[in-house]
Short mmCIF file of C-alpha atoms and ligand atoms in Angstrom, two decimals:
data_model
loop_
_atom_site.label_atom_id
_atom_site.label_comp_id
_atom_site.label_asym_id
_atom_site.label_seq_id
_atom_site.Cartn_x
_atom_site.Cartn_y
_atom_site.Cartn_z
CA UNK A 1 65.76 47.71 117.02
CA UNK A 2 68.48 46.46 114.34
CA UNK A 3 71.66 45.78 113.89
CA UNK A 4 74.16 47.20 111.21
CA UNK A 5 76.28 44.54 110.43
CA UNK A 6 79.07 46.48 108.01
CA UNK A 7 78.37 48.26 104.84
CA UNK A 8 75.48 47.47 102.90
CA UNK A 9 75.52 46.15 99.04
CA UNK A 10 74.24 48.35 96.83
CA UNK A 11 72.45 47.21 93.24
CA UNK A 12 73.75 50.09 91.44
CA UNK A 13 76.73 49.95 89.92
CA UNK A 14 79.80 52.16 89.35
CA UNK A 15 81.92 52.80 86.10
CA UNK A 16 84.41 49.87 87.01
CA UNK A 17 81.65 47.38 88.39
CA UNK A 18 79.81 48.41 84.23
CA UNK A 19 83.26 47.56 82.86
CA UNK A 20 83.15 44.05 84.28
CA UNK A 21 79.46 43.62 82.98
CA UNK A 22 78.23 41.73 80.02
CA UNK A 23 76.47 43.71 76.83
CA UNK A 24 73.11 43.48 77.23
CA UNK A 25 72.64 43.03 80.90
CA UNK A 26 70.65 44.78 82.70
CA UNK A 27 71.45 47.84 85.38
CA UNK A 28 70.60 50.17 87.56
CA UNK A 29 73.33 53.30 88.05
CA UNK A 30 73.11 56.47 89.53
CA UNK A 31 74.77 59.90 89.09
CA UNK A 32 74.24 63.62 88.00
CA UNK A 33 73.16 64.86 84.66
CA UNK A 34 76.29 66.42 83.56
CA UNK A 35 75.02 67.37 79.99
CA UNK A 36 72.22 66.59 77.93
CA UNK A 37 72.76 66.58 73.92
CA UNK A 38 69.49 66.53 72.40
CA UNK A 39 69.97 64.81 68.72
CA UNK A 40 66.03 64.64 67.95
CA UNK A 41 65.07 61.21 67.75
CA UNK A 42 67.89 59.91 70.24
CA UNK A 43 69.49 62.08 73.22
CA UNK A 44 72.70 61.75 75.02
CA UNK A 45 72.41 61.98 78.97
CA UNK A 46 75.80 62.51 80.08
CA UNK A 47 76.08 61.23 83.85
CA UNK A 48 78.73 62.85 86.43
CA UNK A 49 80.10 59.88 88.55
CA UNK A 50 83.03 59.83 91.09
CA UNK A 51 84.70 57.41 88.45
CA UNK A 52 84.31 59.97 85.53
CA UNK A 53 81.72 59.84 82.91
CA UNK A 54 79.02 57.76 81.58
CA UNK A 55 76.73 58.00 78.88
CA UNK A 56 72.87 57.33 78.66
CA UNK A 57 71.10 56.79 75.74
CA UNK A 58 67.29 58.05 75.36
CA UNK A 59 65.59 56.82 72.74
CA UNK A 60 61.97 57.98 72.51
CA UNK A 61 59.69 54.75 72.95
CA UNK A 62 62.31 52.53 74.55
CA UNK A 63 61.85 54.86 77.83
CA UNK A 64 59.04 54.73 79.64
CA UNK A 65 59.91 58.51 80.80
CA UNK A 66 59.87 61.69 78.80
CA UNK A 67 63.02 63.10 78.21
CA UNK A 68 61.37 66.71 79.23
CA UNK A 69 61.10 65.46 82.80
CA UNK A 70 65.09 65.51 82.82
CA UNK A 71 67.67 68.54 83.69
CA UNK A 72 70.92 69.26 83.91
CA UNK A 73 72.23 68.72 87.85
CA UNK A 74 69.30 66.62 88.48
CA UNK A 75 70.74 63.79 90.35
CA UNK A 76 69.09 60.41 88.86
CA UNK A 77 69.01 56.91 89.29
CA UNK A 78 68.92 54.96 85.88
CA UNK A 79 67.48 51.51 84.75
CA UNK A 80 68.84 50.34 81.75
CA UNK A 81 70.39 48.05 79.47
CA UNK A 82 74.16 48.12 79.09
CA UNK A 83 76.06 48.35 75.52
CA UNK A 84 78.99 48.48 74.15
CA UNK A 85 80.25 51.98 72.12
CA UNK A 86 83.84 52.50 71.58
CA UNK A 87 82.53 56.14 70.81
CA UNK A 88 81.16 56.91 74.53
CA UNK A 89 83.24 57.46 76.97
CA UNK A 90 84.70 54.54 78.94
CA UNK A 91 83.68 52.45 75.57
CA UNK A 92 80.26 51.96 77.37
CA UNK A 93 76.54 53.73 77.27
CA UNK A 94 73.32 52.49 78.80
CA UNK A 95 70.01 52.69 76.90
CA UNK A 96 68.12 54.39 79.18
CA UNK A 97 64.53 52.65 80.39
CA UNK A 98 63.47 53.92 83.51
CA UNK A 99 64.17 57.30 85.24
CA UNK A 100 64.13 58.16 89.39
CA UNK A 101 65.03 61.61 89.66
CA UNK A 102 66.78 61.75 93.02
CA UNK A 103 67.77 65.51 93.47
CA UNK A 104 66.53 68.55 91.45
CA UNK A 105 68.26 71.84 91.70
CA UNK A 106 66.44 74.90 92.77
CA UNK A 107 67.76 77.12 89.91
CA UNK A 108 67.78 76.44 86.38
CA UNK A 109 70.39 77.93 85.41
CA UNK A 110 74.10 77.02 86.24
CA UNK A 111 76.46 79.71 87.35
CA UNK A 112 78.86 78.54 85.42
CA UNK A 113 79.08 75.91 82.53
CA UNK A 114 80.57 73.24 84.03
CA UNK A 115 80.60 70.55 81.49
CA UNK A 116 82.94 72.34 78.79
CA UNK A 117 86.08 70.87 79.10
CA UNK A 118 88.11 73.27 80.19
CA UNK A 119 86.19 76.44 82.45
CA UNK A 120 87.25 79.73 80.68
CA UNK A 121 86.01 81.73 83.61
CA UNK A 122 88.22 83.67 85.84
CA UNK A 123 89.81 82.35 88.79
CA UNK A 124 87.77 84.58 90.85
CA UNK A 125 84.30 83.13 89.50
CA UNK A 126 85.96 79.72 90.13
CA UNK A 127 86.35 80.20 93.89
CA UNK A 128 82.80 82.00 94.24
CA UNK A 129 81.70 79.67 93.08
CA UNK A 130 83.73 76.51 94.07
CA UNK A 131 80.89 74.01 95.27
CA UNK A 132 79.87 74.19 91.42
CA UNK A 133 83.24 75.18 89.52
CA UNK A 134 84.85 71.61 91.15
CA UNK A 135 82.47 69.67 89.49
CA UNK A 136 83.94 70.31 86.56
CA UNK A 137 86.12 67.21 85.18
CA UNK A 138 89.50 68.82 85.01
CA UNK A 139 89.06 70.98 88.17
CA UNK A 140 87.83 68.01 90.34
CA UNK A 141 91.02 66.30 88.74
CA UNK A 142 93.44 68.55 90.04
CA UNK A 143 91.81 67.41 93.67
CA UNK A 144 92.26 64.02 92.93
CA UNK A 145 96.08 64.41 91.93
CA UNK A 146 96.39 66.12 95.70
CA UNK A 147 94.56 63.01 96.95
CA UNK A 148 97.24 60.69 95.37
CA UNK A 149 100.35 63.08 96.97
CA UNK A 150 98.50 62.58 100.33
CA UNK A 151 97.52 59.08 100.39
CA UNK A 152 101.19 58.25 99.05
CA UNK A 153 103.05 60.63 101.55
CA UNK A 154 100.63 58.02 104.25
CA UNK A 155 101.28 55.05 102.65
CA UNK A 156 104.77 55.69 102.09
CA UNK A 157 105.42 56.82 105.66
CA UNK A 158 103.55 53.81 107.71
CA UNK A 159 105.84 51.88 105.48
CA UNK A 160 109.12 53.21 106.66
CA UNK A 161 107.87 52.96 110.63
CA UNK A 162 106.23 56.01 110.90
CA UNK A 163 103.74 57.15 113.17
CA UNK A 164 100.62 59.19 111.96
CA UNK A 165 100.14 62.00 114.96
CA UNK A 166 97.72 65.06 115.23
CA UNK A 167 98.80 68.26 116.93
CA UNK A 168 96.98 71.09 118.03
CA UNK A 169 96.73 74.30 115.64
CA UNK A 170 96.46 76.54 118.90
CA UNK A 171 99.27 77.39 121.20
CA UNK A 172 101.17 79.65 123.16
CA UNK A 173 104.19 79.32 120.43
CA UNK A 174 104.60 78.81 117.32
CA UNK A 175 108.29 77.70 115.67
CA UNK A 176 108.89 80.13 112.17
CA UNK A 177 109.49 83.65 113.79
CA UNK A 178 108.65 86.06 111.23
CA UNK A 179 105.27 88.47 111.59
CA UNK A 180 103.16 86.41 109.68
CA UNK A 181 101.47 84.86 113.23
CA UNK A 182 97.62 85.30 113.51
CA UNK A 183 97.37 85.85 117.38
CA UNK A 184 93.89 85.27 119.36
CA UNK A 185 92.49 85.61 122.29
CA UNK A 186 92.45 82.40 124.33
CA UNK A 187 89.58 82.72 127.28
CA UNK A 188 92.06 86.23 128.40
CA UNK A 189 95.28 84.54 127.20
CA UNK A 190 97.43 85.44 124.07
CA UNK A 191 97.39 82.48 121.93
CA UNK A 192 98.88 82.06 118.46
CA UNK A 193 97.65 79.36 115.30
CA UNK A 194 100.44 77.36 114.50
CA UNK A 195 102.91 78.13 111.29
CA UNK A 196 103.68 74.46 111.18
CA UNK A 197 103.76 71.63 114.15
CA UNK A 198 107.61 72.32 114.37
CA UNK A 199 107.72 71.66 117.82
CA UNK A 200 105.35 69.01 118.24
CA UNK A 201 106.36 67.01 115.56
CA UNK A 202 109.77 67.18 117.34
CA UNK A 203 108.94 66.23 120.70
CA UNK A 204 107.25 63.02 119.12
CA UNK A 205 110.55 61.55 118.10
CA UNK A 206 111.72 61.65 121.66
CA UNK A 207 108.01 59.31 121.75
CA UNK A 208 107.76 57.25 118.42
CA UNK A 209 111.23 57.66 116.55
CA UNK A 210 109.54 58.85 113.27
CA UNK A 211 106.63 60.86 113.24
CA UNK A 212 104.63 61.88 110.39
CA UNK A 213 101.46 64.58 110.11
CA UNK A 214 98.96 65.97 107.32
CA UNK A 215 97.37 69.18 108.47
CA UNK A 216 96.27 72.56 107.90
CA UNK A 217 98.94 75.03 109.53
CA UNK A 218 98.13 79.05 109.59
CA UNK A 219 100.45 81.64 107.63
CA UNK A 220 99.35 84.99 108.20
CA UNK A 221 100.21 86.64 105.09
CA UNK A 222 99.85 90.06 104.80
CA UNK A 223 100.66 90.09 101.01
CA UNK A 224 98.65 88.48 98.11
CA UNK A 225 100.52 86.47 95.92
CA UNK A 226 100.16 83.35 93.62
CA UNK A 227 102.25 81.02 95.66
CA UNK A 228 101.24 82.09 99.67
CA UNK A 229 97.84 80.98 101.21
CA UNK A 230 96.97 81.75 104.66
CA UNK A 231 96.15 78.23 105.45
CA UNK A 232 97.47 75.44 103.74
CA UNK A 233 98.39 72.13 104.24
CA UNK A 234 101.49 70.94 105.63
CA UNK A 235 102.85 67.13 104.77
CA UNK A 236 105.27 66.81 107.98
CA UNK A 237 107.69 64.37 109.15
CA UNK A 238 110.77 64.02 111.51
CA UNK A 239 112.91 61.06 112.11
CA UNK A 240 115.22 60.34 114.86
CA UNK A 241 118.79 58.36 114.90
CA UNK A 242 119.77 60.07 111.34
CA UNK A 243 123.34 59.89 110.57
CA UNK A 244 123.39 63.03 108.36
CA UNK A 245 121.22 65.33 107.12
CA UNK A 246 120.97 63.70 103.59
CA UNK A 247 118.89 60.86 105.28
CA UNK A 248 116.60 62.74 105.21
CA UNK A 249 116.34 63.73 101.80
CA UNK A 250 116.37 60.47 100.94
CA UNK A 251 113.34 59.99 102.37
CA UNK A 252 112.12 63.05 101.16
CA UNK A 253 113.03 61.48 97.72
CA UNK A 254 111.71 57.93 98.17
CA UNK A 255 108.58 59.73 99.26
CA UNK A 256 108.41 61.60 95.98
CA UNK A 257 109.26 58.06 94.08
CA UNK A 258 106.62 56.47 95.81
CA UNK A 259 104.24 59.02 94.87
CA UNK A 260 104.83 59.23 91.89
CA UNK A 261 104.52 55.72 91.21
CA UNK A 262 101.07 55.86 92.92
CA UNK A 263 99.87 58.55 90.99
CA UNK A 264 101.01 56.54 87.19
CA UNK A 265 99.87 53.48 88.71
CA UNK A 266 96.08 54.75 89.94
CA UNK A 267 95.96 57.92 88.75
CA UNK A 268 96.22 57.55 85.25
CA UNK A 269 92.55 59.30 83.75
CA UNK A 270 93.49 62.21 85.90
CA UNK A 271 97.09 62.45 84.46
CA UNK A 272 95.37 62.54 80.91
CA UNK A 273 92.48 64.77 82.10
CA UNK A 274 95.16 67.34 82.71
CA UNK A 275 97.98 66.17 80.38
CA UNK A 276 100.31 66.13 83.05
CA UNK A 277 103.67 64.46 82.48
CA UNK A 278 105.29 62.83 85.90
CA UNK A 279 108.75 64.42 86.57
CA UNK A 280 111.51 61.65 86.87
CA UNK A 281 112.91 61.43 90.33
CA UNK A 282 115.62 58.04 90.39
CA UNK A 283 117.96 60.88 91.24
CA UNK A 284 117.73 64.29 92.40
CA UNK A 285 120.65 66.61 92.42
CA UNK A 286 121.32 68.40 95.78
CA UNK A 287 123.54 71.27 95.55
CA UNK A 288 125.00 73.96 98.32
CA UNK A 289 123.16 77.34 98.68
CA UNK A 290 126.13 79.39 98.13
CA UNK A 291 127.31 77.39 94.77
CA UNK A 292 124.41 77.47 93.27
CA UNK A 293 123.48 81.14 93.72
CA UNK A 294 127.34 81.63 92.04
CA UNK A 295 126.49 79.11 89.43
CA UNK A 296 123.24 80.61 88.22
CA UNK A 297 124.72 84.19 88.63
CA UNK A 298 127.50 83.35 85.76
CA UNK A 299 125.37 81.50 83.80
CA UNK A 300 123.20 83.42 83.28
CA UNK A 301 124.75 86.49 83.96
CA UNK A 302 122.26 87.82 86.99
CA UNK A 303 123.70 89.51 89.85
CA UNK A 304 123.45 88.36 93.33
CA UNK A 305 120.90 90.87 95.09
CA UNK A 306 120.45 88.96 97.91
CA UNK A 307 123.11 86.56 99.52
CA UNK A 308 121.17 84.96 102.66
CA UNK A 309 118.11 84.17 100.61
CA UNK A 310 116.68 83.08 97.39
CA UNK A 311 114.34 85.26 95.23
CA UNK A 312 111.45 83.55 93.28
CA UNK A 313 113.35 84.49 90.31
CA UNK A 314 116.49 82.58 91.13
CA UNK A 315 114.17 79.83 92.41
CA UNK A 316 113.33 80.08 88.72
CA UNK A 317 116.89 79.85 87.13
CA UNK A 318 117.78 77.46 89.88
CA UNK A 319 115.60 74.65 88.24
CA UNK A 320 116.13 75.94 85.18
CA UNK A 321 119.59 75.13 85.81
CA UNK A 322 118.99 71.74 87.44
CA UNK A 323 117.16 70.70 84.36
CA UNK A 324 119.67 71.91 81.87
CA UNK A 325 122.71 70.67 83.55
CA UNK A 326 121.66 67.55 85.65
CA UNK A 327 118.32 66.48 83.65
CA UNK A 328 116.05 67.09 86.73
CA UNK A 329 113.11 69.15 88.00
CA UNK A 330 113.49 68.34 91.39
CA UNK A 331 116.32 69.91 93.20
CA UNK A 332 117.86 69.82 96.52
CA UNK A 333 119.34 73.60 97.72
CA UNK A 334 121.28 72.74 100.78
CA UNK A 335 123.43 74.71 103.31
CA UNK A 336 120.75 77.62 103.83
CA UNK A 337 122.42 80.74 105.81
CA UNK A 338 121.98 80.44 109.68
CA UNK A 339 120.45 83.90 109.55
CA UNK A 340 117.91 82.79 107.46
CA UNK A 341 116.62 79.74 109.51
CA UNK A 342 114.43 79.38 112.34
CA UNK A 343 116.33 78.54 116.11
CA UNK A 344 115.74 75.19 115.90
CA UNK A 345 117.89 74.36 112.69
CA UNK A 346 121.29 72.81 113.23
CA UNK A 347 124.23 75.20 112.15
CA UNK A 348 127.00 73.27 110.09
CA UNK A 349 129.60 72.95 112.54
CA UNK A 350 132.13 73.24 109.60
CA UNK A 351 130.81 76.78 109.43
CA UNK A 352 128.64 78.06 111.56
CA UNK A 353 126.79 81.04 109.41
CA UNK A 354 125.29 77.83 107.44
CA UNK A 355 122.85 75.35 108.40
CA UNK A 356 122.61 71.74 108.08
CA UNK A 357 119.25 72.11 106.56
CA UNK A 358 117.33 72.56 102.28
CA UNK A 359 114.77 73.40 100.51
CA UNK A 360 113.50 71.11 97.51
CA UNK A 361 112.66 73.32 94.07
CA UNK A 362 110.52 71.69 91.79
CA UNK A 363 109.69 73.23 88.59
CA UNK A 364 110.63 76.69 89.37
CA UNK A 365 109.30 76.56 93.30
CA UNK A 366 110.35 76.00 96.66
CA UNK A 367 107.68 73.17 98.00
CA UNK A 368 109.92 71.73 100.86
CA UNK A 369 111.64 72.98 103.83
CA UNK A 370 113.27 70.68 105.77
CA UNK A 371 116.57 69.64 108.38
CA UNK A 372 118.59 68.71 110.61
CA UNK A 373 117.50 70.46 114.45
CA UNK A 374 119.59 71.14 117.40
CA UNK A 375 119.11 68.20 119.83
CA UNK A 376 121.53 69.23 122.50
CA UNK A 377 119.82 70.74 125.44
CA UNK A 378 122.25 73.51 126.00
CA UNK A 379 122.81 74.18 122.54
CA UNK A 380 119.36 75.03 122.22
CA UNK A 381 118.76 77.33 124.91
CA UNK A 382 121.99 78.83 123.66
CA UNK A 383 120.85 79.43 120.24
CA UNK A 384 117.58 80.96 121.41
CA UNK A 385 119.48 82.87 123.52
CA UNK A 386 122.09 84.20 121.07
CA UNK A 387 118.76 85.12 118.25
CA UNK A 388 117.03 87.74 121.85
CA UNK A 389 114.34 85.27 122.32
CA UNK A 390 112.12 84.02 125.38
CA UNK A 391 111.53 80.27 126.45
CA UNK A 392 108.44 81.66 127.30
CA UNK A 393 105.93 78.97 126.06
CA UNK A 394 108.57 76.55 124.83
CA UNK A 395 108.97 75.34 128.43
CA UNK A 396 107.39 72.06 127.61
CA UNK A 397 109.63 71.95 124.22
CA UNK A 398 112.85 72.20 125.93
CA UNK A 399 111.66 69.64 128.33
CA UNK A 400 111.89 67.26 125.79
CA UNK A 401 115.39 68.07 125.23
CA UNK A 402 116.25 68.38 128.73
CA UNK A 403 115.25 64.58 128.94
CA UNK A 404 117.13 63.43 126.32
CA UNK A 405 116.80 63.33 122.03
CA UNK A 406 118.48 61.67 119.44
CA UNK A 407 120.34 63.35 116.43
CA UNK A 408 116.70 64.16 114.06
CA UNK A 409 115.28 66.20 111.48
CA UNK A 410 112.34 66.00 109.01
CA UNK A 411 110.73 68.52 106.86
CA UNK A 412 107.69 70.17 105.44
CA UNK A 413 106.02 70.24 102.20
CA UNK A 414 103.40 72.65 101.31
CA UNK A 415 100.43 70.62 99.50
CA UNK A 416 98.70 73.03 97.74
CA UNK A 417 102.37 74.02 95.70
CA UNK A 418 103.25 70.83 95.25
CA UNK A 419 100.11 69.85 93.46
CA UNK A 420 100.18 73.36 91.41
CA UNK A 421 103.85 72.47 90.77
CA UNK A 422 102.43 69.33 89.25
CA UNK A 423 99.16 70.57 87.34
CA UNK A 424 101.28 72.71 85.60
CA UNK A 425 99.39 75.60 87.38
CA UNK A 426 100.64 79.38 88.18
CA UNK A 427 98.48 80.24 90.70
CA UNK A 428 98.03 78.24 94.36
CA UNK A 429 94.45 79.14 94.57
CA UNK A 430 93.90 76.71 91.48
CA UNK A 431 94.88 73.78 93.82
CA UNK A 432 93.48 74.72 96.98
CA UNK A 433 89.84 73.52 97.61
CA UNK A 434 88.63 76.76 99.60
CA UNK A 435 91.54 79.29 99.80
CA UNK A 436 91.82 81.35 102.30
CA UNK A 437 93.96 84.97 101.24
CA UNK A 438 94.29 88.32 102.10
CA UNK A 439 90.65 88.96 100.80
CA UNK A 440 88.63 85.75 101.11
CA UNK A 441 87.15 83.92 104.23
CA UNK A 442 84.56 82.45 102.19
CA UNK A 443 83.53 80.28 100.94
P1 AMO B 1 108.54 76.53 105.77
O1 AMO B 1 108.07 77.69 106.56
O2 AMO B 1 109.59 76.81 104.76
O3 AMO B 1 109.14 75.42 106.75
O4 AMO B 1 107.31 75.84 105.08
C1 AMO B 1 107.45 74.58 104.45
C2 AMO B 1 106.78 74.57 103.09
O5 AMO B 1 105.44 74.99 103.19
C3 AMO B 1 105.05 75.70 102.04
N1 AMO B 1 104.59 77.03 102.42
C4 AMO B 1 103.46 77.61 102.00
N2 AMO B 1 102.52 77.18 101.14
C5 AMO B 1 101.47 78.00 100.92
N3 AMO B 1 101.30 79.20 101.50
C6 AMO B 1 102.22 79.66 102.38
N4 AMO B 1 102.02 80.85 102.96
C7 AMO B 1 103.37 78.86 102.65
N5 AMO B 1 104.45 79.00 103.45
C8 AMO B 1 105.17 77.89 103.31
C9 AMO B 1 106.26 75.75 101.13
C10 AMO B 1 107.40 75.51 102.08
O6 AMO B 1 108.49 74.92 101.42
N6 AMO B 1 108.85 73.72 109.95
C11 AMO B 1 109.41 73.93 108.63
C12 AMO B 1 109.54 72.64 107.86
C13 AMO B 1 110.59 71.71 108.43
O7 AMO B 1 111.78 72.13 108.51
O8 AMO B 1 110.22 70.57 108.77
C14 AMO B 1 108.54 74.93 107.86
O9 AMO B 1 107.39 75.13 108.17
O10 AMO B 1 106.12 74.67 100.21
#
């Protein structure tokens, strides 16, 4: 018998625990052979560690190992003394002493080469194979970025009074419409994964106030395109006692100042790694639907196809605008047509074909949804009344509302765009871990 009394010290050290050490000390690290650049008489082991990478030197005599008993994606331990280079990277190397080879790979050969700075291999080959195309530096950066828009989205959030909830992905209902529903069979029951946790998320504020969630939701997409995945992950929230709609995209856009501060602050390597500049967001323009469609139209001179919707090309010439005219690459489109929205959005009561409800663009793309809902108990079962639909399996929903809500709304970011948005990327695959489209289930 033992006991575990919390988490245990370790005497190898990481790239920032090196940093803090004197030249000439000795230490022990671990990590994976990322390259090795034979030079002859001195080799360069390049190590793969979660902090980036770090360079051992093997000199023949001063190691009491043969270099030959090293390959690349072994995963090592290293004992060694630690120098200063300004040439290496991090400014540091250690000369390599003693060798434990933790891991060795099966196969010799890579699939891909992973240690070239940037992978010239086709998207495809990067999402067969994705366990070894992430290890690259500038793919696993991209992941890193997402971490950052997650963990400030949290962060942010708890800050403001939020609590972090978890909702089920399988239900009777789901909140979009639309035919892009993957149904299933639930022990003989029709059951649907959710499109987003609409209606949980909503009955929470009549619980906590303000409700936040990160979560996969399920779109089933019956087209293949560069910005839709079939899963993806939704950054929710929904706040009650609002005064106006534009509260919440303030807090949409505190959210995004907040993150982006995170992301200079502790995220600086992987904003260099992928020469990303941070968009400025002190202000963000928000503009009606209708005026901006006009506005882009004259200037520059495209005709309105479509009047209840936006087309990824106006998206386009929407932010091109925003930038041009207002200096921004984030901007508000507010005022979306009734017909367009799900039941649950508020209609202006100014003018009823519009809702009180936006989308944020950013660089071209729609990565946020979001609103003000109906919160009246009649009003509700009116609305879903006037669109021909059930209250089959919103029973518990309208409960909620039956028992009282305050005026609320929230929204709904799509991860995986936001980060592409931000990578400078043109395809959503290249920011989703293990996407799942029309064709691929694995890995
Ligand atoms: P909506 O359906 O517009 O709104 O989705 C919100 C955001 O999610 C992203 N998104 C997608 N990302 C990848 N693949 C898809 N197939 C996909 N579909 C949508 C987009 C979009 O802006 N319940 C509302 C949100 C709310 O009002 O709170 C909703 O889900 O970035």
């Amino acid at each position: 018998m033992e006991f575990l009394t919390g988490v245990k010290e370790k005497d190898t050290l990481e790239i920032s625990g090196l940093l803090k050490t004197e030249a000439g000390e000795s230490v022990k690290v671990n990590g994976a052979v990322h390259t090795i650049r034979n030079m002859g008489t001195v080799a360069f082991v390049i190590l793969r560690k979660r902090e980036g990478l770090l360079q051992g030197v093997y000199e023949e005599g001063a190691a009491d190992f043969d270099l030959k008993d090293l390959r690349e994606a072994d995963t090592i331990e290293i004992e060694g003394i630690l120098e200063k280079n300004e040439k290496a990277p991090g400014g540091i190397e250690i000369r390599m002493k003693h060798l434990t080879v933790l891991g060795r790979p099966a196969d010799d050969m890579m699939p891909l080469p992973i240690s070239k700075w940037k992978l010239n291999t086709s998207l495809e080959a990067k999402l067969n194979y994705r366990s070894i195309s992430l290890r690259n530096l500038r793919e696993r950066a991209k992941f890193r970025i997402q971490e950052g828009l997650t963990r400030a989205f949290r962060d942010y959030l708890y800050g403001q009074g939020f609590t972090e909830i978890h909702t089920p992905k399988i239900g009777a209902r789901s909140a979009e419409g639309g035919a892009n529903l993957f149904r299933l069979d639930y022990f003989h029951r029709p059951a649907v994964l959710q499109q987003s946790p609409q209606l949980y998320k909503q009955m929470m504020v009549g619980v906590f106030d303000r409700v936040f969630e990160t979560a996969p939701v399920f779109r089933a997409e019956k087209h293949n395109t560069k910005r839709h995945l079939n899963e993806y992950t939704s950054l929710d929230f929904e706040m009650g006692y609002i005064d106006s709609f534009e509260e919440i995209m303030a807090m949409e856009t505190g959210y995004i100042q907040y993150a982006m501060a995170l992301l200079a602050g502790e995220y600086a390597a992987e904003l260099k790694t992928l020469d990303i500049t941070l968009p400025d967001a002190a202000k963000i323009p928000a503009v009606r639907f209708d005026e901006i469609k006009e506005k882009v139209a004259e200037k520059y001179g495209r005709k309105i196809k479509n009047p209840f919707d936006l087309e990824p090309e106006e998206e386009l010439l929407i932010s091109r605008y925003a930038l041009e005219e207002w200096g921004s690459d984030f901007v508000f489109v507010t005022h979306y047509p009734s017909r367009k929205r799900p039941f649950y959005a508020m209609d202006d009561p100014a003018d009823t074909r519009y809702t009180l409800s936006f989308d944020l663009l950013f660089r071209g793309m729609e990565i946020t949804t979001g609103g003000q809902r109906i919160h009246d108990h009649g009003m509700l079962k009116d609305k879903i009344a006037a669109r021909g639909m059930t209250e089959d399996g919103l029973e518990q929903y309208l409960e909620a509302f039956r028992h009282g809500m305050p005026p609320h709304g929230g929204i709904g970011i799509g991860l995986e765009r936001f980060t592409m948005k931000l990578a400078g990327e043109d395809n959503i695959r290249e920011t989703t871990l293990f996407p799942r489209d029309l064709s691929r289930l694995e890995p």
